[in-house]
mmCIF file of C-alpha atoms in Angstrom:
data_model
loop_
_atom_site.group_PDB
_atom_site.id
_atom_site.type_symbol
_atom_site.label_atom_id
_atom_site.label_comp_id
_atom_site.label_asym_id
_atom_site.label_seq_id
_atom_site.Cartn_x
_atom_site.Cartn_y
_atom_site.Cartn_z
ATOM 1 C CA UNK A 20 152.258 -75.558 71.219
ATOM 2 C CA UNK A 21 152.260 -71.684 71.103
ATOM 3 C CA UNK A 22 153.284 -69.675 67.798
ATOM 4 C CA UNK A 23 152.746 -66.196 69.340
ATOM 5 C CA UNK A 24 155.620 -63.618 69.100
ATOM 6 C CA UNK A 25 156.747 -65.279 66.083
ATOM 7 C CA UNK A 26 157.998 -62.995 63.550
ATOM 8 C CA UNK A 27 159.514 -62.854 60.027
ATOM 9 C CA UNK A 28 163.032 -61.238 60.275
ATOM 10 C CA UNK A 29 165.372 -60.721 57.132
ATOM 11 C CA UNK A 30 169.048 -61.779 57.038
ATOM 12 C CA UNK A 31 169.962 -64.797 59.394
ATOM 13 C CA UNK A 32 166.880 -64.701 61.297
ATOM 14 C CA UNK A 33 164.370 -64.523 58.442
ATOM 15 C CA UNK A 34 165.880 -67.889 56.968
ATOM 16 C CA UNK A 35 165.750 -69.460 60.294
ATOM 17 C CA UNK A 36 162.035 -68.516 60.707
ATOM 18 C CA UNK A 37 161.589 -69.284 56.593
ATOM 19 C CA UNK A 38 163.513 -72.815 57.403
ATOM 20 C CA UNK A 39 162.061 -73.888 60.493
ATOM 21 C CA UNK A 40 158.413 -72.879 59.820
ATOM 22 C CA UNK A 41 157.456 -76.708 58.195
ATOM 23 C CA UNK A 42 159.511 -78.106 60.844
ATOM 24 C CA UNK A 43 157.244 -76.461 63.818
ATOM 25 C CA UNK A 44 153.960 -76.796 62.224
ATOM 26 C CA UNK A 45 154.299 -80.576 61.819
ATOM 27 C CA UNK A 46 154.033 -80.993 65.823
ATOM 28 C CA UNK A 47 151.460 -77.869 66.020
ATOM 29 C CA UNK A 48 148.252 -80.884 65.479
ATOM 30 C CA UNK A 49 146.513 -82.373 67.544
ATOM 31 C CA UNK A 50 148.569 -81.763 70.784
ATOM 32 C CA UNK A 51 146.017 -79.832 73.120
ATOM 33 C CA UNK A 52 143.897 -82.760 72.459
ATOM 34 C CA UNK A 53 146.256 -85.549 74.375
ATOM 35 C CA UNK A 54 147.182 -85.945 77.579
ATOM 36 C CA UNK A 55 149.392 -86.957 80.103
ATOM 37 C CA UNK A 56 147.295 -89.162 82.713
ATOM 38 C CA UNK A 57 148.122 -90.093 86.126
ATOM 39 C CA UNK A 58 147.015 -93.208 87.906
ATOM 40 C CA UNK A 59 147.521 -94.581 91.585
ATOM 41 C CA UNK A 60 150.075 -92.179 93.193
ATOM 42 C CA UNK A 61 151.467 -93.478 96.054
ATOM 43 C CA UNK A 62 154.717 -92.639 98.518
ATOM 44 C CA UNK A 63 155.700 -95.064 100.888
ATOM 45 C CA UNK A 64 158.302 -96.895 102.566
ATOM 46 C CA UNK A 65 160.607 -99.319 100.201
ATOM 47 C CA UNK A 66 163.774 -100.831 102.362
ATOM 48 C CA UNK A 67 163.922 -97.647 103.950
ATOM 49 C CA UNK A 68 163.797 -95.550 100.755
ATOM 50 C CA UNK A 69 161.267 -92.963 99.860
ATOM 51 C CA UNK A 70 159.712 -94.234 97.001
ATOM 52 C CA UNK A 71 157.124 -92.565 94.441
ATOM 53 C CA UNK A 72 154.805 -94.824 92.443
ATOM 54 C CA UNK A 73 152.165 -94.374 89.599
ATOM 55 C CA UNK A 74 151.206 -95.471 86.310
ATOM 56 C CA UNK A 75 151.671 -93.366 83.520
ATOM 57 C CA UNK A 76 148.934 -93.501 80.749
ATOM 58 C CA UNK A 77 148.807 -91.524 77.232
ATOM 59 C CA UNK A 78 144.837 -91.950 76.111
ATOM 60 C CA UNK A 79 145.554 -90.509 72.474
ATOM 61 C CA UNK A 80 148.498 -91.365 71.109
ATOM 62 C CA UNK A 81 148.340 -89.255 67.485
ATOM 63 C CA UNK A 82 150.718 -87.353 68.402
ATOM 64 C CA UNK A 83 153.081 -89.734 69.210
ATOM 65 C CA UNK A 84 153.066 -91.719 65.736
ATOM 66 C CA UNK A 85 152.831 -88.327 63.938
ATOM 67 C CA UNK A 86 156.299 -87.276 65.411
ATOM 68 C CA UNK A 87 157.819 -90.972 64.970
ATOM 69 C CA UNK A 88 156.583 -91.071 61.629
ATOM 70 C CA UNK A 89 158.388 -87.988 60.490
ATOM 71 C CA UNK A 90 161.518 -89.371 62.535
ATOM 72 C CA UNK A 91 161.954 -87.862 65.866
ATOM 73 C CA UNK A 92 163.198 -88.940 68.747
ATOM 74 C CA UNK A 93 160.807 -88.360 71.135
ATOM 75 C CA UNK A 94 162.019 -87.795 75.548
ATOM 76 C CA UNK A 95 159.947 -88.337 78.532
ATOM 77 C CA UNK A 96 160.886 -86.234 81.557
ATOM 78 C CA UNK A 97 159.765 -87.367 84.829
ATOM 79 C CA UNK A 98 160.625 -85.172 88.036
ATOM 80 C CA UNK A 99 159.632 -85.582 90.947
ATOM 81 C CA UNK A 100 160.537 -83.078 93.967
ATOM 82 C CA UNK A 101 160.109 -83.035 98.158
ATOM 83 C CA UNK A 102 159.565 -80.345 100.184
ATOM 84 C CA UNK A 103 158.764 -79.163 103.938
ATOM 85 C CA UNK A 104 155.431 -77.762 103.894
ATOM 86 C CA UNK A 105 155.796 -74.263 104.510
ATOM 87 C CA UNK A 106 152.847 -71.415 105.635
ATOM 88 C CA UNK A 107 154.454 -68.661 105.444
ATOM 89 C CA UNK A 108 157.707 -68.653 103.029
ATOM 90 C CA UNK A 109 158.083 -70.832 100.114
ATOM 91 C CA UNK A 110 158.060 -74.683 100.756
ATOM 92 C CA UNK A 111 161.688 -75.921 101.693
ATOM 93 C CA UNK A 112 163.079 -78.925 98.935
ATOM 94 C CA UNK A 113 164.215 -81.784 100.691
ATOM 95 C CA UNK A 114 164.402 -84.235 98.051
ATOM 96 C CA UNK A 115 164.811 -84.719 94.233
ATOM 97 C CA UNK A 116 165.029 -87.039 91.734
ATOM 98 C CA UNK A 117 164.094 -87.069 87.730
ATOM 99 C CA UNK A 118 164.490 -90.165 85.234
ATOM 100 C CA UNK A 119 165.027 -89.416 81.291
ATOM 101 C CA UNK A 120 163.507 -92.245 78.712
ATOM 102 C CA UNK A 121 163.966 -92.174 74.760
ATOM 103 C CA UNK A 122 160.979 -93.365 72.528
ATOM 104 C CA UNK A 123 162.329 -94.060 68.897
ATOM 105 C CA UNK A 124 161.057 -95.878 66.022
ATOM 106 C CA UNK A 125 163.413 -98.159 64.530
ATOM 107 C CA UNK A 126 162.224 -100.069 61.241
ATOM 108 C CA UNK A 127 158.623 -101.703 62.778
ATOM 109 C CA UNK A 128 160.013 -101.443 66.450
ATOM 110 C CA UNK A 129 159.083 -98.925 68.558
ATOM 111 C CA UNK A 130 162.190 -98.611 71.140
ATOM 112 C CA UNK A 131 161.767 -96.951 74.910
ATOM 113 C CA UNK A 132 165.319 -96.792 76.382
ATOM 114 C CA UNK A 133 166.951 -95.532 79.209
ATOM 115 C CA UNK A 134 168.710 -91.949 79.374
ATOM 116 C CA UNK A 135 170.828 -91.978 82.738
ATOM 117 C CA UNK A 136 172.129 -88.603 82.677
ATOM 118 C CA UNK A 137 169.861 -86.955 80.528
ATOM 119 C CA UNK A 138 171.145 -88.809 77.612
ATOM 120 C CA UNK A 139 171.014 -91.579 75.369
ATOM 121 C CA UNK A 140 173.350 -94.527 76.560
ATOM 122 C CA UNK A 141 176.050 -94.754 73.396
ATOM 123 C CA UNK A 142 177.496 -98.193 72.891
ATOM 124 C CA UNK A 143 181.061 -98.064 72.994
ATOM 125 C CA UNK A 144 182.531 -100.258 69.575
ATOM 126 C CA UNK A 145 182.136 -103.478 69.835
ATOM 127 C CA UNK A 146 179.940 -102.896 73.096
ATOM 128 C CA UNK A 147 177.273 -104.409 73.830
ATOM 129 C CA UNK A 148 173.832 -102.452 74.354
ATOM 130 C CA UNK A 149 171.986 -102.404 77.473
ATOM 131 C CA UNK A 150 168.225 -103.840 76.622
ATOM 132 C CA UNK A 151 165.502 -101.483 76.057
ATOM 133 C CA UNK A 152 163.564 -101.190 78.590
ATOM 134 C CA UNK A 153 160.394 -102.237 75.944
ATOM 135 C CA UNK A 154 160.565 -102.685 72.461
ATOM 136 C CA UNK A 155 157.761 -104.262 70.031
ATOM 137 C CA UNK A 156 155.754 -103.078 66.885
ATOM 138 C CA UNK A 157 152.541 -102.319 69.284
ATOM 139 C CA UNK A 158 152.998 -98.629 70.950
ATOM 140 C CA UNK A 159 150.129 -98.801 73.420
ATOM 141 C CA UNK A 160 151.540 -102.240 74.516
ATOM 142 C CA UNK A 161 155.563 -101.073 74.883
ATOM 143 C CA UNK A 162 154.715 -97.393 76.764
ATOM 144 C CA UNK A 163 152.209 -99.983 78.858
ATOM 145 C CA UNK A 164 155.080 -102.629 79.913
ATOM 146 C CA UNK A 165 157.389 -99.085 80.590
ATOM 147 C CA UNK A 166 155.399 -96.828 82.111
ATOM 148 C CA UNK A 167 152.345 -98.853 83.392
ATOM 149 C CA UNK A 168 154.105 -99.011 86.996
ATOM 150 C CA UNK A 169 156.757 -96.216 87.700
ATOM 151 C CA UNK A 170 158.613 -96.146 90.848
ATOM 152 C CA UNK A 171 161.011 -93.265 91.621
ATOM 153 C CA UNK A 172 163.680 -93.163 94.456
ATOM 154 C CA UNK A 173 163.785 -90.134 96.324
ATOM 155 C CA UNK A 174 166.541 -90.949 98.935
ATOM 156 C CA UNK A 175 166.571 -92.283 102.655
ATOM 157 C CA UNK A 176 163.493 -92.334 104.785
ATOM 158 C CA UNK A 177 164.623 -91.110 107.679
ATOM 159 C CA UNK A 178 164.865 -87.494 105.966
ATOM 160 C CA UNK A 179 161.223 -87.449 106.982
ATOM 161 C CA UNK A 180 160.762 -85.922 110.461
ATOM 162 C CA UNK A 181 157.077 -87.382 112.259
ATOM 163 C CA UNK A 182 154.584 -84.914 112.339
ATOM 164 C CA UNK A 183 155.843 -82.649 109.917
ATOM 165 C CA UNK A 184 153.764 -81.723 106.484
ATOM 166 C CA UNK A 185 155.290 -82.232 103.060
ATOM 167 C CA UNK A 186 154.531 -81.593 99.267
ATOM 168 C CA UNK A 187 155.424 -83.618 96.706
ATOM 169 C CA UNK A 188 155.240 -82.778 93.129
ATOM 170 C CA UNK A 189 155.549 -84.874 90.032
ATOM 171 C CA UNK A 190 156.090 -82.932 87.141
ATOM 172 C CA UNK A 191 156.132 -85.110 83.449
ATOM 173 C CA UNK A 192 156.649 -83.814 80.246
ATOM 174 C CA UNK A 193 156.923 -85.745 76.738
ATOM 175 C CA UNK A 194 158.930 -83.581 73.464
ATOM 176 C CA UNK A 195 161.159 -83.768 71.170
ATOM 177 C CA UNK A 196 164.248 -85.309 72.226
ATOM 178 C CA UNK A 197 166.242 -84.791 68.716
ATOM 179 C CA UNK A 198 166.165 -80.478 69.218
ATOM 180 C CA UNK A 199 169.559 -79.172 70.022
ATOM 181 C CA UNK A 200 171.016 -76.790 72.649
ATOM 182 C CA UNK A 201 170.952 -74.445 69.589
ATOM 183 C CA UNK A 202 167.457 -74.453 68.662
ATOM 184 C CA UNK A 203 165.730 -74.454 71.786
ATOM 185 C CA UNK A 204 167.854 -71.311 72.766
ATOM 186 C CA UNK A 205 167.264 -69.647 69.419
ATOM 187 C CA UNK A 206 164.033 -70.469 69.424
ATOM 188 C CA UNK A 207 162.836 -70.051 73.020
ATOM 189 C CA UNK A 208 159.353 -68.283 72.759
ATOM 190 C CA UNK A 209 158.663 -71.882 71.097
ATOM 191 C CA UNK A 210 157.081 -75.420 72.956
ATOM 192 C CA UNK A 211 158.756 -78.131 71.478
ATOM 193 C CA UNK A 212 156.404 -80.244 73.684
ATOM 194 C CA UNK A 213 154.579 -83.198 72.122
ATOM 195 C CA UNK A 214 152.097 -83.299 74.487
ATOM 196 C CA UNK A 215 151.647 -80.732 77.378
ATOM 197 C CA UNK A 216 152.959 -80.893 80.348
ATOM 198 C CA UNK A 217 151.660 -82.512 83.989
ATOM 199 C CA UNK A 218 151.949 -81.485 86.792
ATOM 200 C CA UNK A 219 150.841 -83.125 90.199
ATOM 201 C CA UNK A 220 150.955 -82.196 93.651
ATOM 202 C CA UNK A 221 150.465 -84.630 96.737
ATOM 203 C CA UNK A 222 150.248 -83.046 100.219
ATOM 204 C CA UNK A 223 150.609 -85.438 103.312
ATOM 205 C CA UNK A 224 152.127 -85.313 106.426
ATOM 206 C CA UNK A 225 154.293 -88.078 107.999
#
């Protein structure tokens, strides 16, 4: 997390800075120190569908109960994007594809649920809610079950054209999922990143 270009303002702006400081500072430990780890990237042929899969591992997870301690609701982004291998312009995107997940703590549970659409599913009254897709009081053991195999669809296989060279690049992020519109606009010089960002790149040619 960066704090450069911060400064104190008076009027509106100071009491943002003044009101938000304890806020930021609370995510500012320990995050260079974690990671986002990849393991076993593949892309192959599922019924005809492009499919991406790879395990998803988070070594230190401080961060993680520091932020669900205080109450956030944490988001892990997952895109993953296709493209014609190109040597002289910029690579041409073919195919794309991202996947939104919500960690929360809820009394001893920690809760990983779905997010079609870049947002939380909300149970209609007197709905039923879709299962989580893990929940226990062991972290390490419900990001394992979620994210220990990770397939992504990336459309039809017969996109792919034989003998041409592609790129494919996974990009995964995990922040703050409880930060409005508002904040992350007024306060865009700022990471609200947990842990930083991967990025990984695959070049192959079908």
């Amino acid at each position: 997390m960066r704090r450069d270009g911060i400064r104190t303002g008076s009027g509106v702006w100071g009491a943002v800075a003044c009101g938000v400081a304890g806020f930021l500072l609370a995510f500012a430990v320990s995050v260079s120190a974690a990671s986002l780890d990849l393991s076993n990237l593949v892309l192959n042929n599922n019924d005809g569908r492009i499919q991406v899969r790879f395990g998803l591992d988070i070594p230190d997870l401080t961060p993680l109960y520091a932020a669900l301690a205080e109450g956030a609701v944490l988001a892990v982004r997952m895109e993953a994007r296709l493209s014609l291998k190109s040597e002289y312009l910029w690579d041409r995107q073919v195919a794309e594809t991202s996947r939104l997940t919500i960690l929360r703590k809820a009394g001893a549970q920690y809760v990983l649920e779905a997010a079609p659409g870049g947002r939380p599913v909300q149970t209609p009254p007197g709905g039923v809610a879709p299962p989580p897709l893990a929940a226990g009081p062991d972290l390490p053991d419900v990001l394992r079950r979620a994210f220990g195999e990770v397939a992504l669809d990336l459309g039809a296989w017969d996109i792919l054209t034989r003998g041409q060279a592609y790129v494919l690049v996974l990009s995964i992020g995990l922040g703050r999922g409880d930060v409005s519109a508002f904040w992350r606009n007024a306060l865009f010089f700022w990471s609200f990143d947990v842990l930083p960002k991967a990025r990984y790149r695959l070049d192959f040619t079908y």
